[in-house]
GROMACS .gro file of C-alpha atoms in nm:
model
  500
    1UNK     CA    1  -5.363   6.258  -2.183
    2UNK     CA    2  -5.485   5.962  -2.322
    3UNK     CA    3  -5.180   6.015  -2.597
    4UNK     CA    4  -4.940   5.988  -2.311
    5UNK     CA    5  -5.081   5.683  -2.123
    6UNK     CA    6  -5.024   5.494  -2.408
    7UNK     CA    7  -4.636   5.598  -2.468
    8UNK     CA    8  -4.598   5.514  -2.144
    9UNK     CA    9  -4.799   5.186  -2.182
   10UNK     CA   10  -4.562   5.090  -2.434
   11UNK     CA   11  -4.257   5.177  -2.326
   12UNK     CA   12  -4.358   4.945  -2.037
   13UNK     CA   13  -4.402   4.676  -2.296
   14UNK     CA   14  -4.128   4.713  -2.416
   15UNK     CA   15  -3.964   4.776  -2.090
   16UNK     CA   16  -4.076   4.393  -1.952
   17UNK     CA   17  -4.006   4.217  -2.305
   18UNK     CA   18  -3.635   4.335  -2.241
   19UNK     CA   19  -3.655   4.195  -1.902
   20UNK     CA   20  -3.837   3.864  -2.010
   21UNK     CA   21  -3.537   3.807  -2.246
   22UNK     CA   22  -3.207   3.886  -1.933
   23UNK     CA   23  -3.093   3.578  -1.854
   24UNK     CA   24  -3.144   3.565  -1.468
   25UNK     CA   25  -3.485   3.570  -1.316
   26UNK     CA   26  -3.663   3.869  -1.204
   27UNK     CA   27  -3.995   3.839  -1.003
   28UNK     CA   28  -4.171   4.169  -0.875
   29UNK     CA   29  -4.390   4.204  -0.556
   30UNK     CA   30  -4.615   4.459  -0.447
   31UNK     CA   31  -4.614   4.569  -0.117
   32UNK     CA   32  -4.880   4.369  -0.040
   33UNK     CA   33  -4.636   4.085  -0.034
   34UNK     CA   34  -4.799   3.955  -0.397
   35UNK     CA   35  -4.616   3.810  -0.625
   36UNK     CA   36  -4.714   4.043  -0.960
   37UNK     CA   37  -4.485   3.946  -1.191
   38UNK     CA   38  -4.191   3.697  -1.292
   39UNK     CA   39  -4.001   3.711  -1.689
   40UNK     CA   40  -3.952   3.336  -1.813
   41UNK     CA   41  -3.609   3.294  -1.641
   42UNK     CA   42  -3.717   3.308  -1.328
   43UNK     CA   43  -4.047   3.099  -1.377
   44UNK     CA   44  -3.728   2.786  -1.550
   45UNK     CA   45  -3.538   2.885  -1.241
   46UNK     CA   46  -3.858   2.744  -0.987
   47UNK     CA   47  -3.887   2.476  -1.229
   48UNK     CA   48  -4.225   2.587  -1.390
   49UNK     CA   49  -4.466   2.763  -1.659
   50UNK     CA   50  -4.694   2.987  -1.478
   51UNK     CA   51  -4.709   3.287  -1.285
   52UNK     CA   52  -4.922   3.122  -1.006
   53UNK     CA   53  -4.710   2.815  -0.953
   54UNK     CA   54  -4.471   3.072  -0.780
   55UNK     CA   55  -4.730   3.066  -0.477
   56UNK     CA   56  -4.891   3.368  -0.571
   57UNK     CA   57  -4.761   3.527  -0.250
   58UNK     CA   58  -4.465   3.567  -0.028
   59UNK     CA   59  -4.578   3.276   0.266
   60UNK     CA   60  -4.723   3.032  -0.041
   61UNK     CA   61  -4.349   3.060  -0.215
   62UNK     CA   62  -4.225   2.943   0.129
   63UNK     CA   63  -4.485   2.670   0.173
   64UNK     CA   64  -4.345   2.554  -0.217
   65UNK     CA   65  -4.007   2.589  -0.194
   66UNK     CA   66  -3.790   2.522   0.103
   67UNK     CA   67  -3.449   2.672   0.116
   68UNK     CA   68  -3.083   2.598   0.266
   69UNK     CA   69  -2.775   2.804   0.267
   70UNK     CA   70  -2.516   2.599   0.131
   71UNK     CA   71  -2.395   2.477   0.482
   72UNK     CA   72  -2.734   2.309   0.484
   73UNK     CA   73  -2.875   2.463   0.755
   74UNK     CA   74  -3.266   2.571   0.678
   75UNK     CA   75  -3.390   2.935   0.608
   76UNK     CA   76  -3.641   3.083   0.860
   77UNK     CA   77  -3.959   3.231   0.729
   78UNK     CA   78  -3.786   3.579   0.804
   79UNK     CA   79  -3.446   3.456   0.648
   80UNK     CA   80  -3.603   3.394   0.302
   81UNK     CA   81  -3.462   3.698   0.046
   82UNK     CA   82  -3.874   3.765  -0.034
   83UNK     CA   83  -3.967   3.862   0.317
   84UNK     CA   84  -3.626   4.014   0.390
   85UNK     CA   85  -3.637   4.216   0.107
   86UNK     CA   86  -3.988   4.318   0.199
   87UNK     CA   87  -3.898   4.398   0.550
   88UNK     CA   88  -3.690   4.686   0.376
   89UNK     CA   89  -3.348   4.478   0.404
   90UNK     CA   90  -3.077   4.517   0.147
   91UNK     CA   91  -2.879   4.207   0.037
   92UNK     CA   92  -2.632   4.124  -0.286
   93UNK     CA   93  -2.562   3.760  -0.394
   94UNK     CA   94  -2.709   3.552  -0.103
   95UNK     CA   95  -2.687   3.195  -0.213
   96UNK     CA   96  -2.924   2.929  -0.144
   97UNK     CA   97  -3.032   2.614  -0.239
   98UNK     CA   98  -3.418   2.551  -0.353
   99UNK     CA   99  -3.547   2.246  -0.355
  100UNK     CA  100  -3.957   2.187  -0.439
  101UNK     CA  101  -4.173   2.090  -0.183
  102UNK     CA  102  -4.368   1.898  -0.502
  103UNK     CA  103  -4.131   1.755  -0.673
  104UNK     CA  104  -3.855   1.548  -0.481
  105UNK     CA  105  -3.649   1.569  -0.760
  106UNK     CA  106  -3.619   1.923  -0.802
  107UNK     CA  107  -3.322   2.139  -0.699
  108UNK     CA  108  -3.170   2.420  -0.791
  109UNK     CA  109  -2.903   2.691  -0.679
  110UNK     CA  110  -2.977   3.049  -0.679
  111UNK     CA  111  -2.776   3.362  -0.607
  112UNK     CA  112  -3.022   3.618  -0.480
  113UNK     CA  113  -3.046   4.050  -0.467
  114UNK     CA  114  -3.285   4.272  -0.488
  115UNK     CA  115  -3.387   4.631  -0.627
  116UNK     CA  116  -3.676   4.867  -0.417
  117UNK     CA  117  -3.880   5.030  -0.673
  118UNK     CA  118  -4.004   5.417  -0.578
  119UNK     CA  119  -4.191   5.637  -0.647
  120UNK     CA  120  -4.166   5.974  -0.724
  121UNK     CA  121  -4.188   6.111  -0.385
  122UNK     CA  122  -3.975   5.833  -0.319
  123UNK     CA  123  -4.226   5.613  -0.148
  124UNK     CA  124  -4.129   5.244  -0.213
  125UNK     CA  125  -4.409   5.066  -0.427
  126UNK     CA  126  -4.259   4.729  -0.490
  127UNK     CA  127  -3.982   4.449  -0.473
  128UNK     CA  128  -3.767   4.336  -0.796
  129UNK     CA  129  -3.580   4.028  -0.664
  130UNK     CA  130  -3.319   3.931  -0.895
  131UNK     CA  131  -3.160   3.561  -0.920
  132UNK     CA  132  -2.875   3.389  -1.136
  133UNK     CA  133  -2.919   3.057  -1.135
  134UNK     CA  134  -2.539   2.937  -1.065
  135UNK     CA  135  -2.612   2.541  -1.014
  136UNK     CA  136  -2.374   2.400  -1.205
  137UNK     CA  137  -2.086   2.639  -1.067
  138UNK     CA  138  -2.130   2.518  -0.757
  139UNK     CA  139  -2.224   2.174  -0.919
  140UNK     CA  140  -1.854   2.172  -1.028
  141UNK     CA  141  -1.734   2.267  -0.702
  142UNK     CA  142  -1.895   1.994  -0.499
  143UNK     CA  143  -1.699   1.764  -0.772
  144UNK     CA  144  -1.398   1.951  -0.743
  145UNK     CA  145  -1.391   1.933  -0.358
  146UNK     CA  146  -1.501   1.570  -0.348
  147UNK     CA  147  -1.237   1.515  -0.589
  148UNK     CA  148  -0.986   1.679  -0.406
  149UNK     CA  149  -1.112   1.596  -0.068
  150UNK     CA  150  -1.091   1.183  -0.142
  151UNK     CA  151  -0.796   1.162  -0.397
  152UNK     CA  152  -0.499   0.991  -0.194
  153UNK     CA  153  -0.248   1.188  -0.399
  154UNK     CA  154  -0.129   1.414  -0.135
  155UNK     CA  155  -0.256   1.842  -0.266
  156UNK     CA  156  -0.265   2.154  -0.121
  157UNK     CA  157  -0.444   2.462  -0.299
  158UNK     CA  158  -0.286   2.811  -0.212
  159UNK     CA  159  -0.434   3.164  -0.293
  160UNK     CA  160  -0.211   3.363  -0.574
  161UNK     CA  161  -0.412   3.742  -0.393
  162UNK     CA  162  -0.271   3.685  -0.039
  163UNK     CA  163  -0.021   3.323  -0.052
  164UNK     CA  164  -0.232   3.133   0.185
  165UNK     CA  165  -0.343   2.851   0.189
  166UNK     CA  166  -0.721   2.762   0.096
  167UNK     CA  167  -0.743   2.403   0.116
  168UNK     CA  168  -0.558   2.087   0.170
  169UNK     CA  169  -0.686   1.764   0.160
  170UNK     CA  170  -0.615   1.423   0.381
  171UNK     CA  171  -0.360   1.265   0.132
  172UNK     CA  172  -0.118   1.581   0.235
  173UNK     CA  173  -0.193   1.580   0.607
  174UNK     CA  174  -0.059   1.241   0.594
  175UNK     CA  175   0.185   1.258   0.414
  176UNK     CA  176   0.342   1.554   0.636
  177UNK     CA  177   0.214   1.483   0.931
  178UNK     CA  178   0.036   1.846   1.002
  179UNK     CA  179  -0.285   1.882   1.141
  180UNK     CA  180  -0.534   2.047   0.912
  181UNK     CA  181  -0.609   2.357   1.113
  182UNK     CA  182  -0.204   2.430   1.117
  183UNK     CA  183  -0.247   2.458   0.772
  184UNK     CA  184  -0.503   2.634   0.639
  185UNK     CA  185  -0.467   3.041   0.631
  186UNK     CA  186  -0.151   3.007   0.654
  187UNK     CA  187   0.093   3.179   0.408
  188UNK     CA  188   0.302   3.027   0.157
  189UNK     CA  189   0.613   3.112   0.397
  190UNK     CA  190   0.514   2.950   0.680
  191UNK     CA  191   0.484   2.588   0.543
  192UNK     CA  192   0.769   2.537   0.265
  193UNK     CA  193   0.616   2.298  -0.025
  194UNK     CA  194   0.884   2.383  -0.279
  195UNK     CA  195   1.233   2.220  -0.042
  196UNK     CA  196   1.521   2.257  -0.112
  197UNK     CA  197   1.516   2.164  -0.472
  198UNK     CA  198   1.767   2.332  -0.740
  199UNK     CA  199   1.493   2.492  -0.919
  200UNK     CA  200   1.363   2.635  -0.659
  201UNK     CA  201   1.416   2.974  -0.743
  202UNK     CA  202   1.243   2.872  -1.095
  203UNK     CA  203   0.932   2.749  -0.923
  204UNK     CA  204   0.931   3.122  -0.730
  205UNK     CA  205   0.879   3.278  -1.034
  206UNK     CA  206   0.650   3.066  -1.203
  207UNK     CA  207   0.448   3.143  -0.847
  208UNK     CA  208   0.447   3.451  -0.874
  209UNK     CA  209   0.360   3.464  -1.227
  210UNK     CA  210   0.097   3.243  -1.168
  211UNK     CA  211   0.209   2.976  -1.477
  212UNK     CA  212   0.254   2.580  -1.463
  213UNK     CA  213   0.476   2.452  -1.205
  214UNK     CA  214   0.677   2.174  -1.368
  215UNK     CA  215   0.769   1.862  -1.199
  216UNK     CA  216   1.080   1.828  -0.952
  217UNK     CA  217   1.195   1.634  -0.701
  218UNK     CA  218   1.302   1.802  -0.352
  219UNK     CA  219   1.295   1.761   0.047
  220UNK     CA  220   1.050   1.951   0.227
  221UNK     CA  221   1.058   1.998   0.576
  222UNK     CA  222   0.798   1.850   0.847
  223UNK     CA  223   0.630   1.962   1.130
  224UNK     CA  224   0.882   1.731   1.365
  225UNK     CA  225   1.210   1.821   1.240
  226UNK     CA  226   1.224   1.586   0.966
  227UNK     CA  227   1.259   1.627   0.623
  228UNK     CA  228   1.071   1.394   0.305
  229UNK     CA  229   1.160   1.334  -0.051
  230UNK     CA  230   0.836   1.409  -0.311
  231UNK     CA  231   0.835   1.510  -0.649
  232UNK     CA  232   0.578   1.877  -0.635
  233UNK     CA  233   0.428   2.002  -0.954
  234UNK     CA  234   0.170   2.317  -0.926
  235UNK     CA  235  -0.064   2.415  -1.157
  236UNK     CA  236  -0.306   2.737  -1.196
  237UNK     CA  237  -0.687   2.650  -1.076
  238UNK     CA  238  -0.959   2.907  -1.035
  239UNK     CA  239  -1.161   2.853  -0.736
  240UNK     CA  240  -1.514   3.056  -0.761
  241UNK     CA  241  -1.347   3.402  -0.869
  242UNK     CA  242  -0.980   3.381  -0.711
  243UNK     CA  243  -0.692   3.285  -0.904
  244UNK     CA  244  -0.507   2.987  -0.740
  245UNK     CA  245  -0.234   2.736  -0.783
  246UNK     CA  246  -0.290   2.327  -0.743
  247UNK     CA  247   0.042   2.191  -0.577
  248UNK     CA  248   0.063   1.760  -0.591
  249UNK     CA  249   0.265   1.546  -0.450
  250UNK     CA  250   0.425   1.210  -0.503
  251UNK     CA  251   0.571   1.099  -0.197
  252UNK     CA  252   0.937   0.914  -0.277
  253UNK     CA  253   1.045   0.824   0.106
  254UNK     CA  254   0.939   0.445   0.085
  255UNK     CA  255   1.146   0.474  -0.269
  256UNK     CA  256   1.458   0.656  -0.044
  257UNK     CA  257   1.394   0.445   0.216
  258UNK     CA  258   1.455   0.091  -0.047
  259UNK     CA  259   1.735   0.246  -0.215
  260UNK     CA  260   1.886   0.324   0.155
  261UNK     CA  261   1.782  -0.014   0.240
  262UNK     CA  262   1.938  -0.178  -0.104
  263UNK     CA  263   2.298   0.000  -0.047
  264UNK     CA  264   2.367  -0.102   0.321
  265UNK     CA  265   2.293  -0.457   0.205
  266UNK     CA  266   2.526  -0.456  -0.125
  267UNK     CA  267   2.762  -0.269   0.157
  268UNK     CA  268   2.709  -0.589   0.411
  269UNK     CA  269   2.741  -0.851   0.086
  270UNK     CA  270   3.048  -0.622  -0.036
  271UNK     CA  271   3.216  -0.638   0.315
  272UNK     CA  272   3.107  -1.055   0.436
  273UNK     CA  273   3.216  -1.113   0.033
  274UNK     CA  274   3.577  -0.956   0.075
  275UNK     CA  275   3.663  -1.066   0.422
  276UNK     CA  276   3.498  -1.431   0.414
  277UNK     CA  277   3.810  -1.720   0.467
  278UNK     CA  278   3.669  -1.891   0.182
  279UNK     CA  279   3.755  -1.810  -0.186
  280UNK     CA  280   3.469  -1.666  -0.319
  281UNK     CA  281   3.425  -1.537  -0.746
  282UNK     CA  282   3.182  -1.231  -0.828
  283UNK     CA  283   3.103  -1.319  -1.204
  284UNK     CA  284   2.868  -1.279  -1.452
  285UNK     CA  285   2.629  -1.573  -1.598
  286UNK     CA  286   2.866  -1.617  -1.915
  287UNK     CA  287   3.147  -1.623  -1.677
  288UNK     CA  288   3.305  -1.355  -1.683
  289UNK     CA  289   3.506  -1.272  -1.338
  290UNK     CA  290   3.385  -0.930  -1.205
  291UNK     CA  291   3.538  -0.976  -0.875
  292UNK     CA  292   3.720  -1.233  -0.597
  293UNK     CA  293   3.772  -1.195  -0.240
  294UNK     CA  294   4.123  -1.164  -0.050
  295UNK     CA  295   4.103  -1.523   0.006
  296UNK     CA  296   4.090  -1.632  -0.388
  297UNK     CA  297   4.365  -1.405  -0.438
  298UNK     CA  298   4.598  -1.561  -0.159
  299UNK     CA  299   4.487  -1.953  -0.297
  300UNK     CA  300   4.505  -1.920  -0.650
  301UNK     CA  301   4.738  -1.641  -0.660
  302UNK     CA  302   4.519  -1.451  -0.903
  303UNK     CA  303   4.407  -1.081  -0.821
  304UNK     CA  304   4.158  -0.945  -0.996
  305UNK     CA  305   4.382  -0.725  -1.161
  306UNK     CA  306   4.594  -1.013  -1.281
  307UNK     CA  307   4.257  -1.205  -1.387
  308UNK     CA  308   4.190  -0.855  -1.671
  309UNK     CA  309   3.852  -0.707  -1.746
  310UNK     CA  310   3.764  -1.056  -1.925
  311UNK     CA  311   3.918  -1.326  -1.758
  312UNK     CA  312   3.702  -1.608  -1.770
  313UNK     CA  313   3.632  -1.832  -1.535
  314UNK     CA  314   3.673  -2.151  -1.794
  315UNK     CA  315   4.011  -2.041  -1.792
  316UNK     CA  316   4.073  -2.080  -1.398
  317UNK     CA  317   3.882  -2.473  -1.443
  318UNK     CA  318   4.157  -2.768  -1.533
  319UNK     CA  319   3.923  -2.982  -1.659
  320UNK     CA  320   3.646  -2.810  -1.926
  321UNK     CA  321   3.434  -3.108  -1.931
  322UNK     CA  322   3.364  -3.014  -1.542
  323UNK     CA  323   3.339  -2.643  -1.607
  324UNK     CA  324   3.079  -2.764  -1.916
  325UNK     CA  325   2.873  -2.936  -1.660
  326UNK     CA  326   2.901  -2.667  -1.368
  327UNK     CA  327   2.804  -2.385  -1.618
  328UNK     CA  328   2.524  -2.579  -1.762
  329UNK     CA  329   2.357  -2.611  -1.448
  330UNK     CA  330   2.363  -2.266  -1.385
  331UNK     CA  331   2.204  -2.197  -1.710
  332UNK     CA  332   1.857  -2.396  -1.605
  333UNK     CA  333   1.872  -2.137  -1.318
  334UNK     CA  334   1.919  -2.388  -1.059
  335UNK     CA  335   2.221  -2.361  -0.823
  336UNK     CA  336   2.507  -2.589  -0.740
  337UNK     CA  337   2.653  -2.766  -0.460
  338UNK     CA  338   2.981  -2.958  -0.339
  339UNK     CA  339   3.058  -3.044  -0.737
  340UNK     CA  340   3.402  -3.123  -0.807
  341UNK     CA  341   3.593  -2.831  -0.934
  342UNK     CA  342   3.991  -2.886  -1.103
  343UNK     CA  343   4.104  -2.544  -1.011
  344UNK     CA  344   4.442  -2.435  -1.209
  345UNK     CA  345   4.633  -2.128  -1.007
  346UNK     CA  346   4.903  -1.867  -1.142
  347UNK     CA  347   5.207  -2.116  -1.102
  348UNK     CA  348   5.033  -2.398  -1.253
  349UNK     CA  349   4.921  -2.645  -0.971
  350UNK     CA  350   4.607  -2.765  -0.965
  351UNK     CA  351   4.384  -2.786  -0.714
  352UNK     CA  352   4.121  -2.990  -0.593
  353UNK     CA  353   3.771  -2.786  -0.480
  354UNK     CA  354   3.415  -2.829  -0.427
  355UNK     CA  355   3.254  -2.579  -0.613
  356UNK     CA  356   2.915  -2.391  -0.557
  357UNK     CA  357   2.718  -2.146  -0.704
  358UNK     CA  358   2.410  -1.987  -0.711
  359UNK     CA  359   2.275  -1.753  -0.919
  360UNK     CA  360   2.257  -1.347  -0.762
  361UNK     CA  361   2.148  -1.001  -0.887
  362UNK     CA  362   2.377  -0.726  -0.791
  363UNK     CA  363   2.294  -0.355  -0.889
  364UNK     CA  364   2.002  -0.513  -1.063
  365UNK     CA  365   2.244  -0.672  -1.337
  366UNK     CA  366   2.233  -1.090  -1.284
  367UNK     CA  367   2.555  -1.263  -1.175
  368UNK     CA  368   2.692  -1.610  -1.069
  369UNK     CA  369   2.798  -1.605  -0.687
  370UNK     CA  370   3.024  -1.906  -0.670
  371UNK     CA  371   3.226  -2.057  -0.332
  372UNK     CA  372   3.527  -2.244  -0.384
  373UNK     CA  373   3.678  -2.507  -0.097
  374UNK     CA  374   4.019  -2.634  -0.123
  375UNK     CA  375   4.005  -2.998  -0.042
  376UNK     CA  376   4.387  -3.057  -0.228
  377UNK     CA  377   4.557  -3.163   0.088
  378UNK     CA  378   4.243  -3.346   0.210
  379UNK     CA  379   4.192  -3.572  -0.054
  380UNK     CA  380   4.577  -3.631  -0.131
  381UNK     CA  381   4.567  -3.728   0.265
  382UNK     CA  382   4.249  -3.950   0.235
  383UNK     CA  383   4.441  -4.152  -0.071
  384UNK     CA  384   4.727  -4.196   0.072
  385UNK     CA  385   4.596  -4.351   0.418
  386UNK     CA  386   4.344  -4.531   0.169
  387UNK     CA  387   4.613  -4.677  -0.029
  388UNK     CA  388   4.823  -4.739   0.283
  389UNK     CA  389   4.549  -4.947   0.440
  390UNK     CA  390   4.490  -5.152   0.126
  391UNK     CA  391   4.876  -5.207   0.129
  392UNK     CA  392   4.827  -5.316   0.460
  393UNK     CA  393   4.525  -5.558   0.429
  394UNK     CA  394   4.652  -5.754   0.152
  395UNK     CA  395   4.822  -5.983   0.393
  396UNK     CA  396   4.641  -5.976   0.771
  397UNK     CA  397   4.716  -6.312   0.832
  398UNK     CA  398   4.913  -6.186   1.064
  399UNK     CA  399   4.639  -5.947   1.243
  400UNK     CA  400   4.417  -6.008   1.496
  401UNK     CA  401   4.075  -5.985   1.460
  402UNK     CA  402   4.049  -5.618   1.640
  403UNK     CA  403   4.359  -5.443   1.458
  404UNK     CA  404   4.118  -5.583   1.136
  405UNK     CA  405   3.839  -5.466   1.281
  406UNK     CA  406   3.999  -5.086   1.382
  407UNK     CA  407   4.161  -5.085   0.953
  408UNK     CA  408   3.756  -5.168   0.841
  409UNK     CA  409   3.641  -4.862   1.093
  410UNK     CA  410   3.890  -4.653   0.895
  411UNK     CA  411   3.807  -4.689   0.589
  412UNK     CA  412   3.416  -4.655   0.646
  413UNK     CA  413   3.383  -4.431   0.997
  414UNK     CA  414   3.153  -4.520   1.254
  415UNK     CA  415   2.834  -4.370   1.227
  416UNK     CA  416   2.876  -4.347   0.798
  417UNK     CA  417   2.607  -4.563   0.598
  418UNK     CA  418   2.653  -4.881   0.518
  419UNK     CA  419   2.656  -5.000   0.161
  420UNK     CA  420   2.428  -5.301   0.153
  421UNK     CA  421   2.442  -5.269  -0.226
  422UNK     CA  422   2.597  -5.615  -0.400
  423UNK     CA  423   2.784  -5.617  -0.733
  424UNK     CA  424   2.422  -5.856  -0.834
  425UNK     CA  425   2.251  -5.515  -0.743
  426UNK     CA  426   2.388  -5.294  -1.055
  427UNK     CA  427   2.323  -5.331  -1.439
  428UNK     CA  428   2.531  -5.432  -1.662
  429UNK     CA  429   2.589  -5.014  -1.775
  430UNK     CA  430   2.624  -4.932  -1.422
  431UNK     CA  431   2.898  -5.153  -1.340
  432UNK     CA  432   3.077  -5.024  -1.692
  433UNK     CA  433   3.041  -4.654  -1.596
  434UNK     CA  434   3.112  -4.783  -1.211
  435UNK     CA  435   3.459  -4.944  -1.382
  436UNK     CA  436   3.514  -4.606  -1.590
  437UNK     CA  437   3.558  -4.407  -1.292
  438UNK     CA  438   3.779  -4.637  -1.105
  439UNK     CA  439   3.976  -4.496  -1.422
  440UNK     CA  440   3.939  -4.159  -1.348
  441UNK     CA  441   3.724  -4.044  -1.665
  442UNK     CA  442   3.469  -3.797  -1.602
  443UNK     CA  443   3.116  -3.780  -1.701
  444UNK     CA  444   3.172  -3.645  -2.029
  445UNK     CA  445   3.462  -3.845  -2.122
  446UNK     CA  446   3.254  -4.178  -1.991
  447UNK     CA  447   2.973  -4.037  -2.285
  448UNK     CA  448   3.212  -4.021  -2.515
  449UNK     CA  449   3.336  -4.379  -2.412
  450UNK     CA  450   3.020  -4.540  -2.375
  451UNK     CA  451   2.859  -4.274  -2.682
  452UNK     CA  452   2.598  -4.161  -2.520
  453UNK     CA  453   2.481  -3.845  -2.348
  454UNK     CA  454   2.574  -3.698  -2.038
  455UNK     CA  455   2.238  -3.658  -1.910
  456UNK     CA  456   2.207  -4.038  -1.942
  457UNK     CA  457   2.606  -4.072  -1.786
  458UNK     CA  458   2.426  -3.845  -1.523
  459UNK     CA  459   2.123  -4.041  -1.469
  460UNK     CA  460   2.337  -4.340  -1.409
  461UNK     CA  461   2.569  -4.224  -1.158
  462UNK     CA  462   2.325  -4.073  -0.951
  463UNK     CA  463   2.148  -4.401  -0.924
  464UNK     CA  464   2.482  -4.608  -0.829
  465UNK     CA  465   2.501  -4.295  -0.564
  466UNK     CA  466   2.114  -4.392  -0.493
  467UNK     CA  467   2.212  -4.773  -0.489
  468UNK     CA  468   2.583  -4.749  -0.304
  469UNK     CA  469   2.437  -4.498  -0.026
  470UNK     CA  470   2.743  -4.251  -0.124
  471UNK     CA  471   2.780  -3.876  -0.199
  472UNK     CA  472   3.055  -3.841  -0.392
  473UNK     CA  473   3.256  -4.017  -0.692
  474UNK     CA  474   3.612  -4.085  -0.419
  475UNK     CA  475   3.328  -4.296  -0.230
  476UNK     CA  476   3.180  -4.497  -0.527
  477UNK     CA  477   3.544  -4.577  -0.637
  478UNK     CA  478   3.690  -4.688  -0.304
  479UNK     CA  479   3.338  -4.922  -0.286
  480UNK     CA  480   3.448  -5.086  -0.639
  481UNK     CA  481   3.796  -5.134  -0.517
  482UNK     CA  482   3.684  -5.291  -0.243
  483UNK     CA  483   3.512  -5.510  -0.442
  484UNK     CA  484   3.809  -5.608  -0.732
  485UNK     CA  485   3.618  -5.325  -0.984
  486UNK     CA  486   3.964  -5.146  -1.075
  487UNK     CA  487   3.907  -5.078  -1.427
  488UNK     CA  488   3.612  -5.089  -1.716
  489UNK     CA  489   3.452  -5.418  -1.784
  490UNK     CA  490   3.338  -5.521  -2.107
  491UNK     CA  491   2.977  -5.696  -2.029
  492UNK     CA  492   2.953  -6.027  -2.140
  493UNK     CA  493   2.770  -6.042  -2.493
  494UNK     CA  494   2.434  -6.253  -2.427
  495UNK     CA  495   2.361  -6.534  -2.681
  496UNK     CA  496   2.020  -6.589  -2.746
  497UNK     CA  497   1.906  -6.928  -2.775
  498UNK     CA  498   1.792  -7.085  -3.124
  499UNK     CA  499   1.449  -7.149  -3.164
  500UNK     CA  500   1.406  -7.486  -3.206
   0.00000   0.00000   0.00000
């Protein structure tokens, strides 16, 4: 008999050694509510090293450890797994959060189930509480949950088992206008997130197989009856033990609206360009003509097909110097306003024009938009009128003072700024340049004649305009001729006095 008892004692010791090495925590309790034994795993799961630190009894355990459900609701005394097991209740996989009243930093998540130990007659003689530490798993799920909910990228998660949506974040709700309760627990067929993409069939096959769904552009229907352009992709994931598909979205609606607005803007530009009553030319920064409007064709006789695909503006300009000056200003990134320009027509005529131009971007291509005003007739009429007035005013002895004043007003209309400058106010170089302007020389020609740079000539011309209070070359020439300057006058050489 003693030998049999020894055998039982040895087997029990071996059994306890096996249990002690399990990854699950084991706590044994007798029917008197005492904690009889616990393996090292169970002690470690509670942050202690000695059995007595568990509290000794079920009530002592409750005083040392506070348990809460995952929804943060605190367990009452009778809801603790120990108390439920001692009450004869059988349960599996109860998940509770465990904190310690003596250690504010202690936190674990336990998954508990119980077994009843009975004697040979079937009478309960002990309770086994089996615990599994699932802290890491639930912490990872919490991190995923927080990341999923706070991620601004729209996303939904669909269970592959029953094809119902199990999670949806705020980004998806804001993008689509759905309410959360109208998405969760609804079937995949009720809320179509694959839309009308040409790759839909392939995406459905991969969804059924639980494989990655590559990014695809599609329009998904919205609850208000409209649709939204998006990019959608799917990635298989596990939520707990369930196989799911995570769908993420990129809202392309702002891009579509921007593209529509750009297209509408370009359509309006195209109509305004074509129907504008003044000649207009669209060219590359290098000067190759891209498009001309109807007014340009009517004025010059050239159509775009007559110009050729690579016809340059330089070939239409009667003065190379004027073209060079125009392009130089545009290359500096500045627009030009009312620059005098001579334009050749298809029949060989030369038109006096004012050109204004600005750099623009059309369909992501840098261009130059030029507006041309034909002033040939106006300039001819002004020239003839001024010539007639000057011829008449050469002998004004028989005109009344009133007639003379009227003629003067025609030469300088009322309201026009009066030039108070005198010849003495001009520098010798300015008088030189003014004389060459009267001879019809352009800025580049003047620069070559005086052996100076074009920039220097432009500065002197600007200074002349400022002093004479004029804005056009023709006005400056009229001012000069009124004062007897009709051509180039070389300034006299200043003799230096000899030192005495």
